[in-house]
Amino acid sequence: MAKDLTVVLENRPGTLAGMGEALGKAGINIEGVCGAVTAGSPTVHILVEDAVGARRALAASGFEVSQEREVLVLEIKDRPGALGAVARRIAGAGVNIDLVYLATNTRLVIGADNLDKARNAV
């Protein structure tokens, strides 16, 4: 089962490259990724199948994984309204989405305050 890891990076050139290289050398495939700098602190979310191996490879290269969580990974159609339809069903179940990004093969990654209810809603 794929997991979302939150990785804290330094705000300087090359840290994202270093993270990707560390995972690549360990044979860990990044299936989805999103990142942003908030208040000067870069945070990257990566979707990986082998969370244990990813954490090990990142730690060995000096990267901090601040969180690991289970997420909902859905195959969706690449068309207008697809995100809205999924998000509406989850909202209709009274669940708050607190993380969303796209992964390879047109898959939607969702983190929510109640993953079981979100899973049942879609």
N, CA, C and O atoms as CSV, one atom per row, in Angstrom:
chain,resi,resn,atom,element,x,y,z
A,1,MET,N,N,0.845,-1.174,0.000
A,1,MET,CA,C,0.000,0.000,0.000
A,1,MET,C,C,0.892,1.239,0.000
A,1,MET,O,O,1.838,1.333,0.782
A,2,ALA,N,N,0.586,2.175,-0.874
A,2,ALA,CA,C,1.367,3.400,-0.974
A,2,ALA,C,C,1.148,4.284,0.245
A,2,ALA,O,O,0.059,4.333,0.816
A,3,LYS,N,N,2.215,4.981,0.627
A,3,LYS,CA,C,2.181,5.905,1.761
A,3,LYS,C,C,2.666,7.262,1.303
A,3,LYS,O,O,3.474,7.376,0.382
A,4,ASP,N,N,2.157,8.295,1.965
A,4,ASP,CA,C,2.626,9.655,1.746
A,4,ASP,C,C,3.645,9.972,2.837
A,4,ASP,O,O,3.365,9.825,4.026
A,5,LEU,N,N,4.830,10.407,2.415
A,5,LEU,CA,C,5.849,10.864,3.350
A,5,LEU,C,C,6.012,12.365,3.190
A,5,LEU,O,O,6.080,12.868,2.069
A,6,THR,N,N,6.074,13.073,4.293
A,6,THR,CA,C,6.351,14.505,4.276
A,6,THR,C,C,7.828,14.681,4.579
A,6,THR,O,O,8.310,14.277,5.637
A,7,VAL,N,N,8.540,15.285,3.642
A,7,VAL,CA,C,9.978,15.460,3.768
A,7,VAL,C,C,10.271,16.953,3.878
A,7,VAL,O,O,9.807,17.747,3.060
A,8,VAL,N,N,11.039,17.325,4.890
A,8,VAL,CA,C,11.435,18.713,5.096
A,8,VAL,C,C,12.782,18.921,4.418
A,8,VAL,O,O,13.745,18.203,4.689
A,9,LEU,N,N,12.837,19.904,3.542
A,9,LEU,CA,C,14.081,20.189,2.824
A,9,LEU,C,C,14.663,21.522,3.270
A,9,LEU,O,O,13.963,22.351,3.852
A,10,GLU,N,N,15.939,21.722,2.998
A,10,GLU,CA,C,16.552,23.025,3.188
A,10,GLU,C,C,16.193,23.880,1.986
A,10,GLU,O,O,16.036,23.366,0.878
A,11,ASN,N,N,16.063,25.178,2.201
A,11,ASN,CA,C,15.679,26.095,1.132
A,11,ASN,C,C,16.932,26.592,0.411
A,11,ASN,O,O,17.352,27.739,0.571
A,12,ARG,N,N,17.519,25.690,-0.390
A,12,ARG,CA,C,18.706,26.026,-1.167
A,12,ARG,C,C,18.752,25.127,-2.402
A,12,ARG,O,O,18.146,24.056,-2.414
A,13,PRO,N,N,19.464,25.556,-3.433
A,13,PRO,CA,C,19.559,24.758,-4.658
A,13,PRO,C,C,20.138,23.370,-4.389
A,13,PRO,O,O,21.109,23.223,-3.647
A,14,GLY,N,N,19.538,22.370,-4.993
A,14,GLY,CA,C,20.065,21.017,-4.963
A,14,GLY,C,C,19.441,20.079,-3.950
A,14,GLY,O,O,19.672,18.872,-4.010
A,15,THR,N,N,18.650,20.606,-3.016
A,15,THR,CA,C,18.109,19.692,-2.007
A,15,THR,C,C,17.056,18.758,-2.591
A,15,THR,O,O,17.009,17.585,-2.222
A,16,LEU,N,N,16.225,19.243,-3.480
A,16,LEU,CA,C,15.250,18.358,-4.121
A,16,LEU,C,C,15.971,17.298,-4.956
A,16,LEU,O,O,15.591,16.127,-4.957
A,17,ALA,N,N,17.015,17.728,-5.666
A,17,ALA,CA,C,17.806,16.779,-6.452
A,17,ALA,C,C,18.418,15.715,-5.546
A,17,ALA,O,O,18.408,14.531,-5.881
A,18,GLY,N,N,18.944,16.130,-4.411
A,18,GLY,CA,C,19.540,15.192,-3.473
A,18,GLY,C,C,18.531,14.190,-2.946
A,18,GLY,O,O,18.837,13.005,-2.807
A,19,MET,N,N,17.322,14.667,-2.651
A,19,MET,CA,C,16.271,13.775,-2.177
A,19,MET,C,C,15.942,12.740,-3.249
A,19,MET,O,O,15.860,11.546,-2.961
A,20,GLY,N,N,15.756,13.198,-4.481
A,20,GLY,CA,C,15.447,12.294,-5.589
A,20,GLY,C,C,16.560,11.298,-5.852
A,20,GLY,O,O,16.300,10.128,-6.133
A,21,GLU,N,N,17.797,11.756,-5.761
A,21,GLU,CA,C,18.944,10.866,-5.972
A,21,GLU,C,C,19.043,9.812,-4.873
A,21,GLU,O,O,19.316,8.645,-5.151
A,22,ALA,N,N,18.821,10.225,-3.628
A,22,ALA,CA,C,18.886,9.272,-2.512
A,22,ALA,C,C,17.864,8.155,-2.690
A,22,ALA,O,O,18.168,6.983,-2.467
A,23,LEU,N,N,16.652,8.526,-3.092
A,23,LEU,CA,C,15.609,7.524,-3.309
A,23,LEU,C,C,15.925,6.651,-4.523
A,23,LEU,O,O,15.735,5.435,-4.491
A,24,GLY,N,N,16.404,7.280,-5.586
A,24,GLY,CA,C,16.756,6.534,-6.795
A,24,GLY,C,C,17.857,5.512,-6.557
A,24,GLY,O,O,17.767,4.378,-7.029
A,25,LYS,N,N,18.897,5.906,-5.828
A,25,LYS,CA,C,19.999,4.979,-5.526
A,25,LYS,C,C,19.517,3.794,-4.706
A,25,LYS,O,O,20.076,2.701,-4.799
A,26,ALA,N,N,18.472,4.008,-3.896
A,26,ALA,CA,C,17.925,2.923,-3.067
A,26,ALA,C,C,16.879,2.104,-3.814
A,26,ALA,O,O,16.321,1.155,-3.262
A,27,GLY,N,N,16.610,2.468,-5.073
A,27,GLY,CA,C,15.619,1.733,-5.861
A,27,GLY,C,C,14.184,2.060,-5.492
A,27,GLY,O,O,13.277,1.280,-5.783
A,28,ILE,N,N,13.965,3.208,-4.854
A,28,ILE,CA,C,12.619,3.627,-4.449
A,28,ILE,C,C,12.027,4.510,-5.536
A,28,ILE,O,O,12.606,5.538,-5.890
A,29,ASN,N,N,10.877,4.113,-6.064
A,29,ASN,CA,C,10.192,4.896,-7.083
A,29,ASN,C,C,9.261,5.921,-6.430
A,29,ASN,O,O,8.487,5.589,-5.532
A,30,ILE,N,N,9.347,7.153,-6.889
A,30,ILE,CA,C,8.429,8.195,-6.438
A,30,ILE,C,C,7.223,8.137,-7.372
A,30,ILE,O,O,7.337,8.434,-8.561
A,31,GLU,N,N,6.073,7.754,-6.831
A,31,GLU,CA,C,4.869,7.603,-7.645
A,31,GLU,C,C,4.056,8.884,-7.750
A,31,GLU,O,O,3.241,9.034,-8.660
A,32,GLY,N,N,4.274,9.801,-6.826
A,32,GLY,CA,C,3.602,11.090,-6.847
A,32,GLY,C,C,4.400,12.049,-5.999
A,32,GLY,O,O,5.100,11.638,-5.074
A,33,VAL,N,N,4.298,13.327,-6.308
A,33,VAL,CA,C,5.058,14.326,-5.560
A,33,VAL,C,C,4.376,15.681,-5.661
A,33,VAL,O,O,3.819,16.042,-6.698
A,34,CYS,N,N,4.432,16.415,-4.575
A,34,CYS,CA,C,4.040,17.822,-4.600
A,34,CYS,C,C,4.868,18.532,-3.545
A,34,CYS,O,O,5.292,17.922,-2.563
A,35,GLY,N,N,5.090,19.780,-3.744
A,35,GLY,CA,C,5.889,20.520,-2.785
A,35,GLY,C,C,5.616,21.999,-2.868
A,35,GLY,O,O,5.134,22.508,-3.880
A,36,ALA,N,N,5.931,22.682,-1.785
A,36,ALA,CA,C,5.759,24.131,-1.724
A,36,ALA,C,C,6.654,24.671,-0.625
A,36,ALA,O,O,7.063,23.952,0.287
A,37,VAL,N,N,6.945,25.953,-0.739
A,37,VAL,CA,C,7.677,26.648,0.306
A,37,VAL,C,C,6.669,27.498,1.058
A,37,VAL,O,O,6.012,28.359,0.474
A,38,THR,N,N,6.550,27.251,2.358
A,38,THR,CA,C,5.641,28.015,3.205
A,38,THR,C,C,6.457,28.645,4.320
A,38,THR,O,O,7.150,27.950,5.063
A,39,ALA,N,N,6.372,29.953,4.432
A,39,ALA,CA,C,7.126,30.702,5.447
A,39,ALA,C,C,8.614,30.361,5.376
A,39,ALA,O,O,9.276,30.243,6.407
A,40,GLY,N,N,9.139,30.204,4.153
A,40,GLY,CA,C,10.555,29.949,3.955
A,40,GLY,C,C,10.998,28.510,4.141
A,40,GLY,O,O,12.179,28.205,3.971
A,41,SER,N,N,10.073,27.610,4.488
A,41,SER,CA,C,10.421,26.214,4.744
A,41,SER,C,C,9.838,25.302,3.663
A,41,SER,O,O,8.620,25.146,3.579
A,42,PRO,N,N,10.694,24.700,2.838
A,42,PRO,CA,C,10.207,23.786,1.805
A,42,PRO,C,C,9.733,22.458,2.391
A,42,PRO,O,O,10.424,21.842,3.203
A,43,THR,N,N,8.562,22.034,1.974
A,43,THR,CA,C,8.012,20.748,2.371
A,43,THR,C,C,7.588,20.012,1.113
A,43,THR,O,O,6.938,20.580,0.236
A,44,VAL,N,N,7.963,18.741,1.034
A,44,VAL,CA,C,7.632,17.928,-0.123
A,44,VAL,C,C,6.868,16.705,0.362
A,44,VAL,O,O,7.248,16.071,1.346
A,45,HIS,N,N,5.784,16.380,-0.343
A,45,HIS,CA,C,5.047,15.141,-0.093
A,45,HIS,C,C,5.406,14.190,-1.225
A,45,HIS,O,O,5.350,14.559,-2.398
A,46,ILE,N,N,5.774,12.964,-0.866
A,46,ILE,CA,C,6.065,11.952,-1.885
A,46,ILE,C,C,5.210,10.721,-1.613
A,46,ILE,O,O,4.998,10.331,-0.465
A,47,LEU,N,N,4.730,10.129,-2.680
A,47,LEU,CA,C,3.963,8.892,-2.610
A,47,LEU,C,C,4.903,7.759,-2.985
A,47,LEU,O,O,5.472,7.750,-4.077
A,48,VAL,N,N,5.067,6.790,-2.065
A,48,VAL,CA,C,5.968,5.661,-2.301
A,48,VAL,C,C,5.304,4.369,-1.840
A,48,VAL,O,O,4.485,4.375,-0.921
A,49,GLU,N,N,5.660,3.280,-2.475
A,49,GLU,CA,C,5.174,1.960,-2.047
A,49,GLU,C,C,5.971,1.455,-0.852
A,49,GLU,O,O,5.406,0.863,0.068
A,50,ASP,N,N,7.263,1.684,-0.860
A,50,ASP,CA,C,8.150,1.173,0.182
A,50,ASP,C,C,8.518,2.304,1.146
A,50,ASP,O,O,9.588,2.902,1.034
A,51,ALA,N,N,7.626,2.585,2.085
A,51,ALA,CA,C,7.855,3.678,3.026
A,51,ALA,C,C,9.052,3.407,3.931
A,51,ALA,O,O,9.811,4.326,4.239
A,52,VAL,N,N,9.231,2.167,4.358
A,52,VAL,CA,C,10.354,1.821,5.240
A,52,VAL,C,C,11.679,2.060,4.510
A,52,VAL,O,O,12.591,2.688,5.049
A,53,GLY,N,N,11.773,1.553,3.282
A,53,GLY,CA,C,12.988,1.749,2.495
A,53,GLY,C,C,13.239,3.208,2.177
A,53,GLY,O,O,14.382,3.664,2.201
A,54,ALA,N,N,12.171,3.947,1.877
A,54,ALA,CA,C,12.309,5.376,1.582
A,54,ALA,C,C,12.808,6.132,2.802
A,54,ALA,O,O,13.716,6.956,2.699
A,55,ARG,N,N,12.220,5.853,3.951
A,55,ARG,CA,C,12.651,6.521,5.192
A,55,ARG,C,C,14.126,6.216,5.480
A,55,ARG,O,O,14.889,7.101,5.865
A,56,ARG,N,N,14.507,4.972,5.289
A,56,ARG,CA,C,15.893,4.563,5.535
A,56,ARG,C,C,16.842,5.312,4.594
A,56,ARG,O,O,17.856,5.852,5.035
A,57,ALA,N,N,16.514,5.344,3.307
A,57,ALA,CA,C,17.368,6.011,2.319
A,57,ALA,C,C,17.456,7.509,2.585
A,57,ALA,O,O,18.528,8.105,2.476
A,58,LEU,N,N,16.338,8.104,2.930
A,58,LEU,CA,C,16.338,9.542,3.202
A,58,LEU,C,C,17.148,9.873,4.454
A,58,LEU,O,O,17.934,10.820,4.455
A,59,ALA,N,N,16.957,9.097,5.512
A,59,ALA,CA,C,17.697,9.335,6.753
A,59,ALA,C,C,19.203,9.191,6.525
A,59,ALA,O,O,19.993,9.980,7.043
A,60,ALA,N,N,19.596,8.175,5.745
A,60,ALA,CA,C,21.016,7.947,5.465
A,60,ALA,C,C,21.645,9.110,4.703
A,60,ALA,O,O,22.855,9.325,4.765
A,61,SER,N,N,20.801,9.862,3.980
A,61,SER,CA,C,21.295,11.011,3.213
A,61,SER,C,C,21.041,12.333,3.931
A,61,SER,O,O,21.256,13.402,3.358
A,62,GLY,N,N,20.589,12.268,5.173
A,62,GLY,CA,C,20.426,13.480,5.971
A,62,GLY,C,C,19.103,14.201,5.810
A,62,GLY,O,O,18.986,15.364,6.196
A,63,PHE,N,N,18.104,13.534,5.247
A,63,PHE,CA,C,16.795,14.164,5.068
A,63,PHE,C,C,15.858,13.760,6.198
A,63,PHE,O,O,15.875,12.617,6.655
A,64,GLU,N,N,15.049,14.699,6.638
A,64,GLU,CA,C,14.093,14.458,7.719
A,64,GLU,C,C,12.713,14.151,7.151
A,64,GLU,O,O,12.170,14.934,6.372
A,65,VAL,N,N,12.153,13.027,7.537
A,65,VAL,CA,C,10.759,12.703,7.228
A,65,VAL,C,C,9.956,13.096,8.461
A,65,VAL,O,O,10.081,12.477,9.518
A,66,SER,N,N,9.136,14.127,8.317
A,66,SER,CA,C,8.404,14.632,9.477
A,66,SER,C,C,7.080,13.911,9.706
A,66,SER,O,O,6.519,13.959,10.800
A,67,GLN,N,N,6.584,13.241,8.664
A,67,GLN,CA,C,5.314,12.531,8.826
A,67,GLN,C,C,5.198,11.422,7.786
A,67,GLN,O,O,5.678,11.552,6.660
A,68,GLU,N,N,4.559,10.342,8.183
A,68,GLU,CA,C,4.191,9.255,7.282
A,68,GLU,C,C,2.717,9.006,7.513
A,68,GLU,O,O,2.266,8.890,8.653
A,69,ARG,N,N,1.977,8.924,6.436
A,69,ARG,CA,C,0.546,8.697,6.610
A,69,ARG,C,C,-0.029,7.874,5.473
A,69,ARG,O,O,0.475,7.869,4.349
A,70,GLU,N,N,-1.092,7.188,5.809
A,70,GLU,CA,C,-1.854,6.475,4.808
A,70,GLU,C,C,-2.701,7.500,4.063
A,70,GLU,O,O,-3.230,8.436,4.663
A,71,VAL,N,N,-2.823,7.319,2.775
A,71,VAL,CA,C,-3.629,8.219,1.950
A,71,VAL,C,C,-4.522,7.391,1.038
A,71,VAL,O,O,-4.298,6.199,0.826
A,72,LEU,N,N,-5.509,8.039,0.522
A,72,LEU,CA,C,-6.407,7.437,-0.451
A,72,LEU,C,C,-5.836,7.723,-1.834
A,72,LEU,O,O,-5.551,8.878,-2.153
A,73,VAL,N,N,-5.665,6.701,-2.656
A,73,VAL,CA,C,-5.133,6.856,-4.010
A,73,VAL,C,C,-6.187,6.354,-4.976
A,73,VAL,O,O,-6.521,5.169,-4.985
A,74,LEU,N,N,-6.713,7.267,-5.796
A,74,LEU,CA,C,-7.822,6.949,-6.694
A,74,LEU,C,C,-7.443,7.152,-8.146
A,74,LEU,O,O,-6.822,8.159,-8.488
A,75,GLU,N,N,-7.801,6.228,-8.991
A,75,GLU,CA,C,-7.664,6.449,-10.432
A,75,GLU,C,C,-8.821,7.327,-10.863
A,75,GLU,O,O,-9.978,7.042,-10.554
A,76,ILE,N,N,-8.505,8.396,-11.578
A,76,ILE,CA,C,-9.550,9.305,-12.052
A,76,ILE,C,C,-9.363,9.565,-13.540
A,76,ILE,O,O,-8.292,9.324,-14.098
A,77,LYS,N,N,-10.409,10.054,-14.163
A,77,LYS,CA,C,-10.350,10.441,-15.574
A,77,LYS,C,C,-9.710,11.818,-15.674
A,77,LYS,O,O,-9.937,12.680,-14.824
A,78,ASP,N,N,-8.910,12.019,-16.715
A,78,ASP,CA,C,-8.284,13.319,-16.971
A,78,ASP,C,C,-9.266,14.159,-17.780
A,78,ASP,O,O,-9.181,14.259,-19.004
A,79,ARG,N,N,-10.211,14.764,-17.040
A,79,ARG,CA,C,-11.229,15.576,-17.708
A,79,ARG,C,C,-11.733,16.651,-16.745
A,79,ARG,O,O,-11.600,16.515,-15.529
A,80,PRO,N,N,-12.303,17.705,-17.290
A,80,PRO,CA,C,-12.823,18.766,-16.436
A,80,PRO,C,C,-13.873,18.244,-15.449
A,80,PRO,O,O,-14.760,17.475,-15.821
A,81,GLY,N,N,-13.762,18.669,-14.202
A,81,GLY,CA,C,-14.747,18.305,-13.195
A,81,GLY,C,C,-14.439,17.060,-12.391
A,81,GLY,O,O,-15.133,16.775,-11.415
A,82,ALA,N,N,-13.406,16.304,-12.777
A,82,ALA,CA,C,-13.105,15.047,-12.084
A,82,ALA,C,C,-12.752,15.289,-10.617
A,82,ALA,O,O,-13.256,14.589,-9.738
A,83,LEU,N,N,-11.908,16.254,-10.349
A,83,LEU,CA,C,-11.550,16.557,-8.958
A,83,LEU,C,C,-12.766,17.021,-8.175
A,83,LEU,O,O,-12.987,16.578,-7.048
A,84,GLY,N,N,-13.548,17.902,-8.758
A,84,GLY,CA,C,-14.739,18.411,-8.080
A,84,GLY,C,C,-15.713,17.311,-7.705
A,84,GLY,O,O,-16.288,17.336,-6.617
A,85,ALA,N,N,-15.903,16.348,-8.590
A,85,ALA,CA,C,-16.843,15.255,-8.319
A,85,ALA,C,C,-16.377,14.402,-7.141
A,85,ALA,O,O,-17.175,14.058,-6.270
A,86,VAL,N,N,-15.092,14.061,-7.113
A,86,VAL,CA,C,-14.555,13.255,-6.013
A,86,VAL,C,C,-14.609,14.044,-4.709
A,86,VAL,O,O,-15.044,13.528,-3.679
A,87,ALA,N,N,-14.170,15.284,-4.761
A,87,ALA,CA,C,-14.158,16.118,-3.551
A,87,ALA,C,C,-15.570,16.346,-3.009
A,87,ALA,O,O,-15.764,16.395,-1.794
A,88,ARG,N,N,-16.542,16.484,-3.886
A,88,ARG,CA,C,-17.926,16.681,-3.449
A,88,ARG,C,C,-18.453,15.443,-2.724
A,88,ARG,O,O,-19.133,15.565,-1.706
A,89,ARG,N,N,-18.144,14.249,-3.244
A,89,ARG,CA,C,-18.587,13.022,-2.573
A,89,ARG,C,C,-17.967,12.898,-1.181
A,89,ARG,O,O,-18.633,12.494,-0.228
A,90,ILE,N,N,-16.704,13.244,-1.079
A,90,ILE,CA,C,-16.030,13.175,0.222
A,90,ILE,C,C,-16.602,14.231,1.170
A,90,ILE,O,O,-16.839,13.943,2.344
A,91,ALA,N,N,-16.822,15.432,0.680
A,91,ALA,CA,C,-17.426,16.485,1.507
A,91,ALA,C,C,-18.822,16.088,1.949
A,91,ALA,O,O,-19.222,16.370,3.079
A,92,GLY,N,N,-19.564,15.438,1.070
A,92,GLY,CA,C,-20.909,14.976,1.399
A,92,GLY,C,C,-20.922,13.966,2.536
A,92,GLY,O,O,-21.934,13.798,3.217
A,93,ALA,N,N,-19.793,13.295,2.738
A,93,ALA,CA,C,-19.675,12.341,3.844
A,93,ALA,C,C,-19.202,13.036,5.119
A,93,ALA,O,O,-18.973,12.390,6.142
A,94,GLY,N,N,-19.059,14.364,5.045
A,94,GLY,CA,C,-18.634,15.127,6.219
A,94,GLY,C,C,-17.150,15.027,6.520
A,94,GLY,O,O,-16.728,15.217,7.660
A,95,VAL,N,N,-16.351,14.727,5.491
A,95,VAL,CA,C,-14.915,14.540,5.673
A,95,VAL,C,C,-14.166,15.734,5.092
A,95,VAL,O,O,-14.485,16.212,4.004
A,96,ASN,N,N,-13.163,16.208,5.834
A,96,ASN,CA,C,-12.329,17.309,5.381
A,96,ASN,C,C,-11.077,16.774,4.698
A,96,ASN,O,O,-10.351,15.961,5.269
A,97,ILE,N,N,-10.828,17.228,3.486
A,97,ILE,CA,C,-9.605,16.876,2.754
A,97,ILE,C,C,-8.525,17.858,3.188
A,97,ILE,O,O,-8.717,19.072,3.115
A,98,ASP,N,N,-7.372,17.326,3.646
A,98,ASP,CA,C,-6.292,18.210,4.080
A,98,ASP,C,C,-5.017,18.057,3.254
A,98,ASP,O,O,-4.003,18.692,3.545
A,99,LEU,N,N,-5.071,17.216,2.228
A,99,LEU,CA,C,-3.937,17.028,1.327
A,99,LEU,C,C,-4.472,16.504,0.010
A,99,LEU,O,O,-5.327,15.619,-0.011
A,100,VAL,N,N,-3.971,17.048,-1.090
A,100,VAL,CA,C,-4.371,16.545,-2.404
A,100,VAL,C,C,-3.253,16.838,-3.408
A,100,VAL,O,O,-2.688,17.931,-3.437
A,101,TYR,N,N,-2.954,15.838,-4.222
A,101,TYR,CA,C,-2.024,16.032,-5.331
A,101,TYR,C,C,-2.211,14.901,-6.329
A,101,TYR,O,O,-2.865,13.902,-6.028
A,102,LEU,N,N,-1.640,15.055,-7.512
A,102,LEU,CA,C,-1.731,14.026,-8.540
A,102,LEU,C,C,-0.491,13.150,-8.522
A,102,LEU,O,O,0.614,13.605,-8.229
A,103,ALA,N,N,-0.701,11.901,-8.838
A,103,ALA,CA,C,0.386,10.931,-8.948
A,103,ALA,C,C,0.435,10.422,-10.381
A,103,ALA,O,O,-0.387,10.804,-11.214
A,104,THR,N,N,1.390,9.571,-10.658
A,104,THR,CA,C,1.515,8.993,-11.987
A,104,THR,C,C,0.240,8.259,-12.394
A,104,THR,O,O,-0.550,7.843,-11.546
A,105,ASN,N,N,0.057,8.111,-13.681
A,105,ASN,CA,C,-1.082,7.378,-14.248
A,105,ASN,C,C,-2.437,7.973,-13.854
A,105,ASN,O,O,-3.396,7.239,-13.618
A,106,THR,N,N,-2.509,9.285,-13.785
A,106,THR,CA,C,-3.738,10.013,-13.479
A,106,THR,C,C,-4.411,9.475,-12.222
A,106,THR,O,O,-5.587,9.110,-12.234
A,107,ARG,N,N,-3.650,9.434,-11.153
A,107,ARG,CA,C,-4.190,9.034,-9.863
A,107,ARG,C,C,-4.217,10.246,-8.942
A,107,ARG,O,O,-3.303,11.070,-8.942
A,108,LEU,N,N,-5.265,10.332,-8.173
A,108,LEU,CA,C,-5.461,11.419,-7.234
A,108,LEU,C,C,-5.106,10.921,-5.840
A,108,LEU,O,O,-5.612,9.889,-5.399
A,109,VAL,N,N,-4.245,11.645,-5.150
A,109,VAL,CA,C,-3.827,11.300,-3.793
A,109,VAL,C,C,-4.559,12.233,-2.838
A,109,VAL,O,O,-4.504,13.453,-2.987
A,110,ILE,N,N,-5.245,11.652,-1.852
A,110,ILE,CA,C,-6.042,12.439,-0.913
A,110,ILE,C,C,-5.695,12.047,0.508
A,110,ILE,O,O,-5.697,10.869,0.864
A,111,GLY,N,N,-5.400,13.046,1.307
A,111,GLY,CA,C,-5.277,12.885,2.747
A,111,GLY,C,C,-6.508,13.527,3.366
A,111,GLY,O,O,-6.948,14.583,2.911
A,112,ALA,N,N,-7.067,12.909,4.389
A,112,ALA,CA,C,-8.312,13.420,4.970
A,112,ALA,C,C,-8.340,13.162,6.469
A,112,ALA,O,O,-7.599,12.330,6.992
A,113,ASP,N,N,-9.219,13.900,7.146
A,113,ASP,CA,C,-9.320,13.748,8.596
A,113,ASP,C,C,-10.002,12.447,9.007
A,113,ASP,O,O,-9.913,12.043,10.167
A,114,ASN,N,N,-10.681,11.789,8.070
A,114,ASN,CA,C,-11.267,10.478,8.340
A,114,ASN,C,C,-11.157,9.663,7.059
A,114,ASN,O,O,-12.065,9.667,6.228
A,115,LEU,N,N,-10.040,8.966,6.909
A,115,LEU,CA,C,-9.759,8.252,5.674
A,115,LEU,C,C,-10.745,7.144,5.383
A,115,LEU,O,O,-11.077,6.911,4.221
A,116,ASP,N,N,-11.224,6.454,6.403
A,116,ASP,CA,C,-12.197,5.388,6.181
A,116,ASP,C,C,-13.499,5.939,5.604
A,116,ASP,O,O,-14.047,5.370,4.659
A,117,LYS,N,N,-13.997,7.038,6.163
A,117,LYS,CA,C,-15.218,7.653,5.625
A,117,LYS,C,C,-14.994,8.170,4.220
A,117,LYS,O,O,-15.878,8.053,3.372
A,118,ALA,N,N,-13.825,8.741,3.957
A,118,ALA,CA,C,-13.512,9.231,2.606
A,118,ALA,C,C,-13.493,8.066,1.620
A,118,ALA,O,O,-14.043,8.163,0.523
A,119,ARG,N,N,-12.862,6.973,2.014
A,119,ARG,CA,C,-12.780,5.786,1.145
A,119,ARG,C,C,-14.170,5.255,0.823
A,119,ARG,O,O,-14.443,4.871,-0.314
A,120,ASN,N,N,-15.047,5.231,1.820
A,120,ASN,CA,C,-16.417,4.741,1.602
A,120,ASN,C,C,-17.240,5.696,0.743
A,120,ASN,O,O,-18.188,5.271,0.083
A,121,ALA,N,N,-16.893,6.970,0.743
A,121,ALA,CA,C,-17.656,7.962,-0.016
A,121,ALA,C,C,-17.378,7.901,-1.515
A,121,ALA,O,O,-18.216,8.302,-2.323
A,122,VAL,N,N,-16.212,7.405,-1.882
A,122,VAL,CA,C,-15.862,7.371,-3.300
A,122,VAL,C,C,-15.998,6.002,-3.800
A,122,VAL,O,O,-15.751,5.747,-4.978
